[in-house]
mmCIF file of C-alpha atoms in Angstrom:
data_model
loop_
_atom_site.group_PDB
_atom_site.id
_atom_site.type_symbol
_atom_site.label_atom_id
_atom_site.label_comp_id
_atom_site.label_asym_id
_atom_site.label_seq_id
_atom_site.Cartn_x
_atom_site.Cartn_y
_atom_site.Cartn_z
ATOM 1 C CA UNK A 56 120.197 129.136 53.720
ATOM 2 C CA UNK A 57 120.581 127.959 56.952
ATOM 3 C CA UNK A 58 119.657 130.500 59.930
ATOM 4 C CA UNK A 59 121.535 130.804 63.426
ATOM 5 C CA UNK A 60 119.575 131.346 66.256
ATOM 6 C CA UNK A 61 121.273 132.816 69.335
ATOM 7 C CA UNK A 62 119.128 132.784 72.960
ATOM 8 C CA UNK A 63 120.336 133.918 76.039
ATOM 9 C CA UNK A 64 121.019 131.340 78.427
ATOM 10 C CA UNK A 65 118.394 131.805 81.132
ATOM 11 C CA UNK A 66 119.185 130.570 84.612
ATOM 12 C CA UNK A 67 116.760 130.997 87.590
ATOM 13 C CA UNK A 68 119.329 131.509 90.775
ATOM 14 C CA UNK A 69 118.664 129.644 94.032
ATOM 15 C CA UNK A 70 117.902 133.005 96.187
ATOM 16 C CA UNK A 71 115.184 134.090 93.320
ATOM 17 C CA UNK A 72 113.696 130.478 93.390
ATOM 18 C CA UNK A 73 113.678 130.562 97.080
ATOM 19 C CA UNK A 74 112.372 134.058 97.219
ATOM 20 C CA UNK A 75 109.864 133.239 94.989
ATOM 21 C CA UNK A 76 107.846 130.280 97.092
ATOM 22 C CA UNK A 77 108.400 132.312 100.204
ATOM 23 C CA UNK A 78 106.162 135.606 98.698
ATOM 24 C CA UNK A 79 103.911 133.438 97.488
ATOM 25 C CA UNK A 80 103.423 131.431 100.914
ATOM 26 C CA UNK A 81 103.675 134.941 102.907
ATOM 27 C CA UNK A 82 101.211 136.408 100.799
ATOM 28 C CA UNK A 83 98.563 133.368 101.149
ATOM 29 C CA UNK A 84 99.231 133.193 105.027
ATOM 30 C CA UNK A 85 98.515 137.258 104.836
ATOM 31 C CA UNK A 86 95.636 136.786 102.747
ATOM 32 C CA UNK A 87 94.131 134.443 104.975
ATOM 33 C CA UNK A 88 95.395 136.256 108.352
ATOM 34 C CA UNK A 89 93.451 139.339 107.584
ATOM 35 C CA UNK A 90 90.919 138.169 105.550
ATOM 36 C CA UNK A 91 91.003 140.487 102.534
ATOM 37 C CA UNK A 92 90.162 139.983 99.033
ATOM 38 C CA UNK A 93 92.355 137.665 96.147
ATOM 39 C CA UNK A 94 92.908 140.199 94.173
ATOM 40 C CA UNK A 95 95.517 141.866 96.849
ATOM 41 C CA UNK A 96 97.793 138.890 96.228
ATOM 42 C CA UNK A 97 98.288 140.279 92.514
ATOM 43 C CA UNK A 98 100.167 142.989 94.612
ATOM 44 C CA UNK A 99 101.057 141.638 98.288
ATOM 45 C CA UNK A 100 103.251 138.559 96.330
ATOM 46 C CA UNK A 101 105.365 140.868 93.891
ATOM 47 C CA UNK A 102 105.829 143.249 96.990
ATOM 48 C CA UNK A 103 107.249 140.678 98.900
ATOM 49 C CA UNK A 104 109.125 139.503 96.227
ATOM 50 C CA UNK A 105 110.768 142.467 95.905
ATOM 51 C CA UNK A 106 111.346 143.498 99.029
ATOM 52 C CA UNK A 107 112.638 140.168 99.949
ATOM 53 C CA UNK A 108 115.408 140.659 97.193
ATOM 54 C CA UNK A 109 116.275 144.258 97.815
ATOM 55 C CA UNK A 110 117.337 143.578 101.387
ATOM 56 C CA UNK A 111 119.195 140.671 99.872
ATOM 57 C CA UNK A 112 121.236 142.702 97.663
ATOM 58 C CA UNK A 113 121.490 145.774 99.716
ATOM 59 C CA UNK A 114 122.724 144.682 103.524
ATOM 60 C CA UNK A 115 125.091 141.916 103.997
ATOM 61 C CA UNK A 116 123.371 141.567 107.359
ATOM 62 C CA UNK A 117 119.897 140.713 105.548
ATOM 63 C CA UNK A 118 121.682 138.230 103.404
ATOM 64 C CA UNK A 119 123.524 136.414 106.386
ATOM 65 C CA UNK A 120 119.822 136.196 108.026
ATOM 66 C CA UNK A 121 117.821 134.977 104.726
ATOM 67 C CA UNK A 122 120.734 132.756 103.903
ATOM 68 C CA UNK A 123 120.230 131.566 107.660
ATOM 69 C CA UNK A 124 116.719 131.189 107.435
ATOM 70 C CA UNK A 125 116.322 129.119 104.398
ATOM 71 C CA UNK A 126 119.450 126.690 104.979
ATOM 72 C CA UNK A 127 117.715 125.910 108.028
ATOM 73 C CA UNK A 128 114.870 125.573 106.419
ATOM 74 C CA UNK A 129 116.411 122.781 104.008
ATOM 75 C CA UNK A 130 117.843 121.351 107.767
ATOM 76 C CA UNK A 131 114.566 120.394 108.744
ATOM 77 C CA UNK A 132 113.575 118.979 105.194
ATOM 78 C CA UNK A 133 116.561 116.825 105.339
ATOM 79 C CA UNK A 134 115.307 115.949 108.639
ATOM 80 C CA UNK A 135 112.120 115.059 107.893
ATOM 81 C CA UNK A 136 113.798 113.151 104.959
ATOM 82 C CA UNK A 137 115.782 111.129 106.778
ATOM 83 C CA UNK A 138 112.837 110.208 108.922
ATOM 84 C CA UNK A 139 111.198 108.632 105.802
ATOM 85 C CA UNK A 140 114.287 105.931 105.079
ATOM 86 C CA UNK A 141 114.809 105.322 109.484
ATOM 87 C CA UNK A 142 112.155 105.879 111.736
ATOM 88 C CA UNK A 143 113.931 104.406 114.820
ATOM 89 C CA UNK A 144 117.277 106.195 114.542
ATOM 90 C CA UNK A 145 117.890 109.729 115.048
ATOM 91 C CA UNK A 146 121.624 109.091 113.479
ATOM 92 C CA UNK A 147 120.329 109.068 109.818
ATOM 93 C CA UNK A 148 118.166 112.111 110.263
ATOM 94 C CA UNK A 149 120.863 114.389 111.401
ATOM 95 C CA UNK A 150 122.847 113.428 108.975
ATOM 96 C CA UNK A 151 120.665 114.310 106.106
ATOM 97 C CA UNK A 152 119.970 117.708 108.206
ATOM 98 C CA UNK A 153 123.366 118.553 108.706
ATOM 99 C CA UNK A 154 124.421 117.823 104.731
ATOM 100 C CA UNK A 155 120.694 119.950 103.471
ATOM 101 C CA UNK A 156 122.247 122.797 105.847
ATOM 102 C CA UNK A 157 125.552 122.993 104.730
ATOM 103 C CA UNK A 158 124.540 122.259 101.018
ATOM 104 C CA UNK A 159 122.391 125.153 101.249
ATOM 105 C CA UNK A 160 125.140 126.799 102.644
ATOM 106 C CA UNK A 161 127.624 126.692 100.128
ATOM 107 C CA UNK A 162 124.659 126.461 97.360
ATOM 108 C CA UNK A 163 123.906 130.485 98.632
ATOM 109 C CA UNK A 164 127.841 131.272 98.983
ATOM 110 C CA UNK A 165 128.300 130.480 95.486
ATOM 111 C CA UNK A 166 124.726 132.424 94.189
ATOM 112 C CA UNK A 167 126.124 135.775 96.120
ATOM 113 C CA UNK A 168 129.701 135.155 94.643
ATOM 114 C CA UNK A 169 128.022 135.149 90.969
ATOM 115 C CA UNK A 170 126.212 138.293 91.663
ATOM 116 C CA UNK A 171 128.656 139.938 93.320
ATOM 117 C CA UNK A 172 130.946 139.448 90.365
ATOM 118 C CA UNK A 173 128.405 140.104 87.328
ATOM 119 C CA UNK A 174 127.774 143.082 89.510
ATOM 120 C CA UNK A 175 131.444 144.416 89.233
ATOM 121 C CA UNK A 176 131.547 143.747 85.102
#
C-alpha cells in the first residue's frame, strides 16, 4: 500500500529574509557597541526581529521606509557590482544600481500584495 505524503509548501518571503540578516547584523553591531555579554544576542536578535516586522505589518509609513531602506540597500550592491565587470565607467554601475533598486522595488510590492491578500482570506 502505497502512502501519500502531503507537506506544506514553505516559502521564506523577501521582507522576513531581509529582516532576518538585518537583526542579526543590528544585534552584533549592539553587542559590540556596548560591550555586553553573547548571551544577550539570544534575545537582542529575536527582538529586533520582531519588532522590525511588527512595524512592517502595522504602519504603511514603516513599510514605505524599510522598503526604502533595503531597495537602496540592493542600489549600492548593484553598484558595487557593476564596479566589478567596469572599473573605468560609471555608465555600467548605475545601471546595475538603478535595475537592484527598482527590482527590489517591485520584489517588496509584490511580498506586501501577498500578505495583504492572505491577510483578507
Amino acid at each position: 500500500m502505497r502512502r501519500i505524503y502531503f507537506y506544506e509548501e514553505t516559502r521564506i518571503s523577501v521582507f522576513l529574509f531581509e529582516t532576518l540578516i538585518t537583526s542579526i547584523f543590528l544585534g552584533i553591531a549592539l553587542g559590540r557597541h556596548f560591550q555586553y555579554n553573547w548571551a544577550y544576542h539570544f534575545l537582542s536578535i529575536p527582538t529586533i526581529f520582531l519588532l522590525l516586522t511588527v512595524l512592517f505589518l502595522r504602519w504603511a509609513l514603516t513599510r514605505y521606509a524599510i522598503t526604502l531602506f533595503y531597495s537602496m540597500l540592493y542600489g549600492i550592491l548593484g553598484y558595487s557590482i557593476g564596479t566589478l565587470f567596469q572599473q573605468d565607467s560609471i555608465v555600467l554601475r548605475i545601471i546595475f544600481a538603478y535595475i537592484a533598486f527598482f527590482m527590489s522595488i517591485i520584489l517588496h510590492e509584490i511580498e506586501y500584495r501577498a500578505l495583504k491578500s492572505n491577510s483578507d482570506n
